[in-house]
GROMACS .gro file of C-alpha atoms in nm:
model
  264
    1MET     CA    1  -0.328   3.917  -9.068
    2THR     CA    2  -0.444   3.556  -9.110
    3ASP     CA    3  -0.683   3.537  -8.816
    4SER     CA    4  -0.969   3.750  -8.690
    5THR     CA    5  -0.837   3.799  -8.316
    6THR     CA    6  -0.976   4.125  -8.155
    7ARG     CA    7  -0.742   4.365  -8.047
    8PRO     CA    8  -0.801   4.607  -7.773
    9THR     CA    9  -0.898   4.949  -7.873
   10THR     CA   10  -0.695   5.124  -7.623
   11LEU     CA   11  -0.358   5.246  -7.813
   12PRO     CA   12  -0.052   5.082  -7.626
   13THR     CA   13   0.144   5.337  -7.425
   14THR     CA   14   0.527   5.325  -7.397
   15ASP     CA   15   0.499   5.179  -7.026
   16VAL     CA   16   0.277   4.904  -7.173
   17THR     CA   17   0.526   4.836  -7.434
   18ARG     CA   18   0.817   4.830  -7.235
   19ARG     CA   19   0.664   4.586  -6.985
   20ALA     CA   20   0.529   4.352  -7.229
   21LEU     CA   21   0.865   4.335  -7.409
   22ALA     CA   22   1.012   4.284  -7.050
   23ALA     CA   23   0.816   4.025  -6.953
   24LEU     CA   24   0.851   3.849  -7.286
   25THR     CA   25   1.228   3.880  -7.300
   26ARG     CA   26   1.225   3.752  -6.947
   27ALA     CA   27   1.021   3.454  -7.009
   28GLU     CA   28   1.209   3.336  -7.317
   29LEU     CA   29   1.558   3.385  -7.160
   30THR     CA   30   1.422   3.166  -6.887
   31LEU     CA   31   1.336   2.883  -7.105
   32LEU     CA   32   1.670   2.934  -7.315
   33VAL     CA   33   1.897   2.912  -7.019
   34ARG     CA   34   1.713   2.582  -6.874
   35ASN     CA   35   1.813   2.409  -7.212
   36LYS     CA   36   2.157   2.245  -7.168
   37THR     CA   37   2.184   2.233  -7.548
   38ASN     CA   38   2.143   2.585  -7.606
   39VAL     CA   39   2.402   2.679  -7.330
   40PHE     CA   40   2.628   2.445  -7.522
   41THR     CA   41   2.575   2.598  -7.841
   42VAL     CA   42   2.647   2.952  -7.715
   43PHE     CA   43   2.968   2.893  -7.548
   44LEU     CA   44   3.130   2.576  -7.675
   45ALA     CA   45   3.015   2.556  -8.039
   46PRO     CA   46   3.202   2.888  -8.146
   47ALA     CA   47   3.517   2.750  -7.967
   48LEU     CA   48   3.477   2.427  -8.171
   49LEU     CA   49   3.408   2.589  -8.495
   50THR     CA   50   3.720   2.830  -8.443
   51LEU     CA   51   3.937   2.533  -8.355
   52GLY     CA   52   3.798   2.353  -8.663
   53MET     CA   53   3.930   2.648  -8.898
   54LYS     CA   54   4.270   2.600  -8.789
   55PRO     CA   55   4.350   2.313  -9.019
   56VAL     CA   56   4.171   2.515  -9.291
   57PHE     CA   57   4.425   2.791  -9.274
   58ASP     CA   58   4.707   2.556  -9.270
   59THR     CA   59   4.615   2.347  -9.547
   60TYR     CA   60   4.503   2.614  -9.800
   61LYS     CA   61   4.758   2.819  -9.977
   62MET     CA   62   4.548   3.102 -10.037
   63PRO     CA   63   4.682   3.426  -9.875
   64MET     CA   64   4.534   3.495  -9.510
   65SER     CA   65   4.435   3.837  -9.648
   66THR     CA   66   4.172   3.668  -9.845
   67LEU     CA   67   4.123   3.340  -9.656
   68VAL     CA   68   4.062   3.493  -9.307
   69PRO     CA   69   3.777   3.730  -9.428
   70MET     CA   70   3.592   3.445  -9.605
   71MET     CA   71   3.588   3.204  -9.301
   72ALA     CA   72   3.498   3.512  -9.085
   73ALA     CA   73   3.189   3.584  -9.329
   74THR     CA   74   3.117   3.225  -9.315
   75ALA     CA   75   3.104   3.173  -8.953
   76LEU     CA   76   2.898   3.477  -8.877
   77GLY     CA   77   2.681   3.373  -9.151
   78PHE     CA   78   2.605   3.032  -8.998
   79THR     CA   79   2.547   3.260  -8.684
   80LEU     CA   80   2.266   3.420  -8.848
   81VAL     CA   81   2.132   3.129  -9.064
   82MET     CA   82   2.147   2.851  -8.780
   83GLY     CA   83   2.107   3.086  -8.452
   84VAL     CA   84   1.871   3.313  -8.571
   85TYR     CA   85   1.683   3.181  -8.876
   86SER     CA   86   1.645   2.814  -8.776
   87THR     CA   87   1.600   2.852  -8.415
   88LEU     CA   88   1.349   3.138  -8.409
   89THR     CA   89   1.133   2.939  -8.669
   90ALA     CA   90   1.090   2.659  -8.424
   91THR     CA   91   1.010   2.895  -8.114
   92TYR     CA   92   0.757   3.094  -8.329
   93VAL     CA   93   0.586   2.761  -8.397
   94VAL     CA   94   0.612   2.658  -8.053
   95ARG     CA   95   0.463   2.981  -7.901
   96ARG     CA   96   0.205   2.972  -8.154
   97GLU     CA   97   0.085   2.599  -8.105
   98GLY     CA   98   0.066   2.663  -7.721
   99TYR     CA   99  -0.129   2.978  -7.747
  100VAL     CA  100   0.114   3.175  -7.589
  101LEU     CA  101   0.162   3.465  -7.819
  102LYS     CA  102  -0.233   3.468  -7.870
  103ARG     CA  103  -0.290   3.510  -7.496
  104TYR     CA  104  -0.038   3.798  -7.497
  105ARG     CA  105  -0.213   3.955  -7.803
  106THR     CA  106  -0.520   4.005  -7.610
  107GLY     CA  107  -0.348   4.271  -7.412
  108GLN     CA  108  -0.223   4.615  -7.538
  109ALA     CA  109   0.108   4.522  -7.683
  110SER     CA  110   0.155   4.556  -8.022
  111ASP     CA  111   0.227   4.291  -8.283
  112THR     CA  112   0.556   4.413  -8.331
  113VAL     CA  113   0.653   4.414  -7.960
  114LEU     CA  114   0.532   4.026  -7.917
  115LEU     CA  115   0.715   3.911  -8.224
  116GLY     CA  116   1.028   4.128  -8.120
  117GLY     CA  117   1.011   4.013  -7.739
  118THR     CA  118   1.017   3.643  -7.844
  119ALA     CA  119   1.312   3.702  -8.044
  120VAL     CA  120   1.510   3.884  -7.808
  121PRO     CA  121   1.695   3.585  -7.626
  122VAL     CA  122   1.766   3.425  -7.956
  123VAL     CA  123   1.921   3.745  -8.093
  124VAL     CA  124   2.109   3.807  -7.779
  125THR     CA  125   2.245   3.440  -7.798
  126SER     CA  126   2.359   3.478  -8.156
  127ALA     CA  127   2.521   3.785  -8.103
  128LEU     CA  128   2.715   3.653  -7.811
  129GLN     CA  129   2.803   3.351  -8.025
  130ALA     CA  130   2.934   3.625  -8.315
  131LEU     CA  131   3.143   3.805  -8.045
  132LEU     CA  132   3.298   3.474  -7.928
  133LEU     CA  133   3.379   3.381  -8.298
  134VAL     CA  134   3.534   3.706  -8.382
  135VAL     CA  135   3.776   3.664  -8.079
  136GLY     CA  136   3.858   3.323  -8.170
  137ILE     CA  137   3.941   3.390  -8.524
  138ALA     CA  138   4.139   3.677  -8.452
  139ALA     CA  139   4.318   3.465  -8.183
  140VAL     CA  140   4.390   3.184  -8.416
  141THR     CA  141   4.500   3.388  -8.726
  142GLY     CA  142   4.686   3.685  -8.565
  143THR     CA  143   4.449   3.940  -8.740
  144LEU     CA  144   4.171   4.184  -8.651
  145PRO     CA  145   3.889   4.332  -8.856
  146GLY     CA  146   4.028   4.604  -9.067
  147ARG     CA  147   3.678   4.784  -9.057
  148PRO     CA  148   3.503   4.659  -8.751
  149VAL     CA  149   3.197   4.919  -8.795
  150LEU     CA  150   3.125   4.788  -9.137
  151LEU     CA  151   3.138   4.418  -9.012
  152LEU     CA  152   2.913   4.532  -8.714
  153VAL     CA  153   2.682   4.705  -8.968
  154GLY     CA  154   2.635   4.382  -9.203
  155PHE     CA  155   2.605   4.151  -8.910
  156LEU     CA  156   2.328   4.378  -8.727
  157LEU     CA  157   2.140   4.422  -9.052
  158GLY     CA  158   2.133   4.044  -9.084
  159ILE     CA  159   1.933   3.988  -8.765
  160PRO     CA  160   1.605   4.151  -8.846
  161LEU     CA  161   1.652   4.006  -9.194
  162THR     CA  162   1.676   3.662  -9.070
  163ALA     CA  163   1.421   3.707  -8.807
  164ALA     CA  164   1.164   3.809  -9.044
  165PHE     CA  165   1.237   3.507  -9.270
  166ALA     CA  166   1.182   3.312  -8.968
  167ALA     CA  167   0.832   3.450  -8.879
  168ILE     CA  168   0.761   3.401  -9.249
  169THR     CA  169   0.868   3.040  -9.264
  170SER     CA  170   0.678   2.972  -8.923
  171ALA     CA  171   0.379   3.063  -9.101
  172TRP     CA  172   0.367   2.740  -9.340
  173THR     CA  173   0.525   2.517  -9.033
  174ARG     CA  174   0.273   2.319  -8.878
  175THR     CA  175   0.471   2.179  -8.592
  176ALA     CA  176   0.790   2.219  -8.405
  177GLU     CA  177   0.886   1.872  -8.504
  178SER     CA  178   0.870   1.986  -8.882
  179ALA     CA  179   1.041   2.318  -8.829
  180GLY     CA  180   1.373   2.130  -8.889
  181VAL     CA  181   1.241   2.034  -9.255
  182SER     CA  182   1.065   2.365  -9.326
  183VAL     CA  183   1.376   2.558  -9.283
  184PHE     CA  184   1.577   2.361  -9.479
  185PRO     CA  185   1.522   2.507  -9.807
  186GLY     CA  186   1.568   2.852  -9.679
  187MET     CA  187   1.893   2.772  -9.485
  188MET     CA  188   2.031   2.603  -9.824
  189GLY     CA  189   1.901   2.923 -10.036
  190LEU     CA  190   2.060   3.165  -9.788
  191MET     CA  191   2.402   2.991  -9.788
  192LEU     CA  192   2.416   2.867 -10.131
  193THR     CA  193   2.345   3.195 -10.282
  194SER     CA  194   2.526   3.444 -10.081
  195GLY     CA  195   2.880   3.360 -10.128
  196MET     CA  196   2.886   3.163  -9.798
  197LEU     CA  197   2.961   2.838  -9.929
  198ILE     CA  198   3.001   2.869 -10.303
  199PRO     CA  199   3.223   3.154 -10.438
  200PHE     CA  200   3.069   3.400 -10.713
  201SER     CA  201   3.314   3.292 -10.963
  202ALA     CA  202   3.216   2.925 -10.915
  203MET     CA  203   2.864   2.987 -11.022
  204PRO     CA  204   2.730   2.934 -11.352
  205ASP     CA  205   2.728   3.231 -11.603
  206GLY     CA  206   2.460   3.481 -11.515
  207ALA     CA  207   2.411   3.305 -11.187
  208ASP     CA  208   2.654   3.526 -10.984
  209ALA     CA  209   2.483   3.860 -11.106
  210ILE     CA  210   2.163   3.723 -10.980
  211ALA     CA  211   2.311   3.626 -10.632
  212GLN     CA  212   2.438   3.969 -10.561
  213VAL     CA  213   2.106   4.107 -10.559
  214LEU     CA  214   1.961   3.835 -10.350
  215PRO     CA  215   1.874   3.918  -9.943
  216PHE     CA  216   2.173   3.741  -9.761
  217THR     CA  217   2.474   3.842 -10.001
  218PRO     CA  218   2.488   4.196  -9.883
  219VAL     CA  219   2.539   4.055  -9.511
  220VAL     CA  220   2.799   3.808  -9.623
  221GLU     CA  221   2.999   4.085  -9.830
  222LEU     CA  222   2.982   4.348  -9.541
  223VAL     CA  223   3.141   4.126  -9.293
  224LYS     CA  224   3.378   4.009  -9.550
  225HIS     CA  225   3.504   4.350  -9.634
  226GLY     CA  226   3.479   4.472  -9.275
  227TRP     CA  227   3.737   4.206  -9.175
  228SER     CA  228   3.966   4.264  -9.487
  229GLY     CA  229   3.936   4.641  -9.439
  230GLU     CA  230   3.951   4.628  -9.844
  231VAL     CA  231   3.630   4.865  -9.885
  232VAL     CA  232   3.511   5.034 -10.183
  233TRP     CA  233   3.266   5.257 -10.018
  234SER     CA  234   3.031   5.337 -10.351
  235GLU     CA  235   2.953   4.959 -10.349
  236ASP     CA  236   2.947   4.883  -9.969
  237LEU     CA  237   2.698   5.188  -9.928
  238LEU     CA  238   2.504   5.043 -10.218
  239ARG     CA  239   2.507   4.688 -10.023
  240ILE     CA  240   2.382   4.849  -9.695
  241ALA     CA  241   2.083   5.039  -9.871
  242GLY     CA  242   1.981   4.710 -10.057
  243LEU     CA  243   1.994   4.549  -9.729
  244VAL     CA  244   1.796   4.800  -9.538
  245ALA     CA  245   1.531   4.757  -9.815
  246TRP     CA  246   1.537   4.384  -9.817
  247ASN     CA  247   1.489   4.402  -9.432
  248ALA     CA  248   1.204   4.654  -9.482
  249LEU     CA  249   1.032   4.423  -9.728
  250ALA     CA  250   1.077   4.116  -9.501
  251LEU     CA  251   0.954   4.256  -9.212
  252VAL     CA  252   0.635   4.399  -9.368
  253THR     CA  253   0.577   4.048  -9.517
  254ALA     CA  254   0.637   3.894  -9.186
  255ARG     CA  255   0.374   4.092  -9.021
  256ARG     CA  256   0.107   4.028  -9.293
  257VAL     CA  257   0.152   3.621  -9.293
  258PHE     CA  258   0.241   3.555  -8.957
  259ARG     CA  259  -0.006   3.315  -8.784
  260TRP     CA  260  -0.129   3.357  -8.443
  261GLU     CA  261  -0.320   3.055  -8.407
  262PRO     CA  262  -0.220   2.692  -8.461
  263ARG     CA  263  -0.258   2.559  -8.825
  264THR     CA  264  -0.557   2.307  -8.833
   0.00000   0.00000   0.00000
């Protein structure tokens, strides 16, 4: 850890963990609901994004079987990048600067519980957005995910990955105001190298092979294949294994570098 905060010697019990997680989640949900911008983002943004896709479907001559999975992967990818990564980075910074997490840390709840409890409302919000987007895309296009379980696995494994990236990014973000700047390189990196915005076929020679093994690419590919139903299990199971490995690495790194006290 990056500070010398003394933790109690008493081991946290299941009851303590449950109560701490519930208290953090309740507090964060209350703050989230009070913010009218957040309410707008949850309920109206998916609808506007779905309606905005309609002209794309009408304009491009690409087969729907190819276009719809691409748009679904892009939409759910934006939900993870903007809804989890960007929002949670700012949340962690605000709670750190206000000594909220440090006060909770003097109790018996583990660091994992504190970070997870803070993330729960953001994760729930993003999951709701994703659900509304899936329903909206299905309604606009008249299609349904061919392998919904694979799509769900890709999206769910993307949540801890982007949450861990948020914790890592917050470590070098000084203030909540600067969070919008500090997350920009990460957002661009996730979107430009995963196939969300630039197809692998349009990347320079060699860049596509590198992009295939980067952290966010399996999320986008699994969502895409989950919607199209065109699954090559040997490849997609490998993507799932790689995504699990990236999650483990990112979560361990997040716990090591996360700052519990304001930056000086």
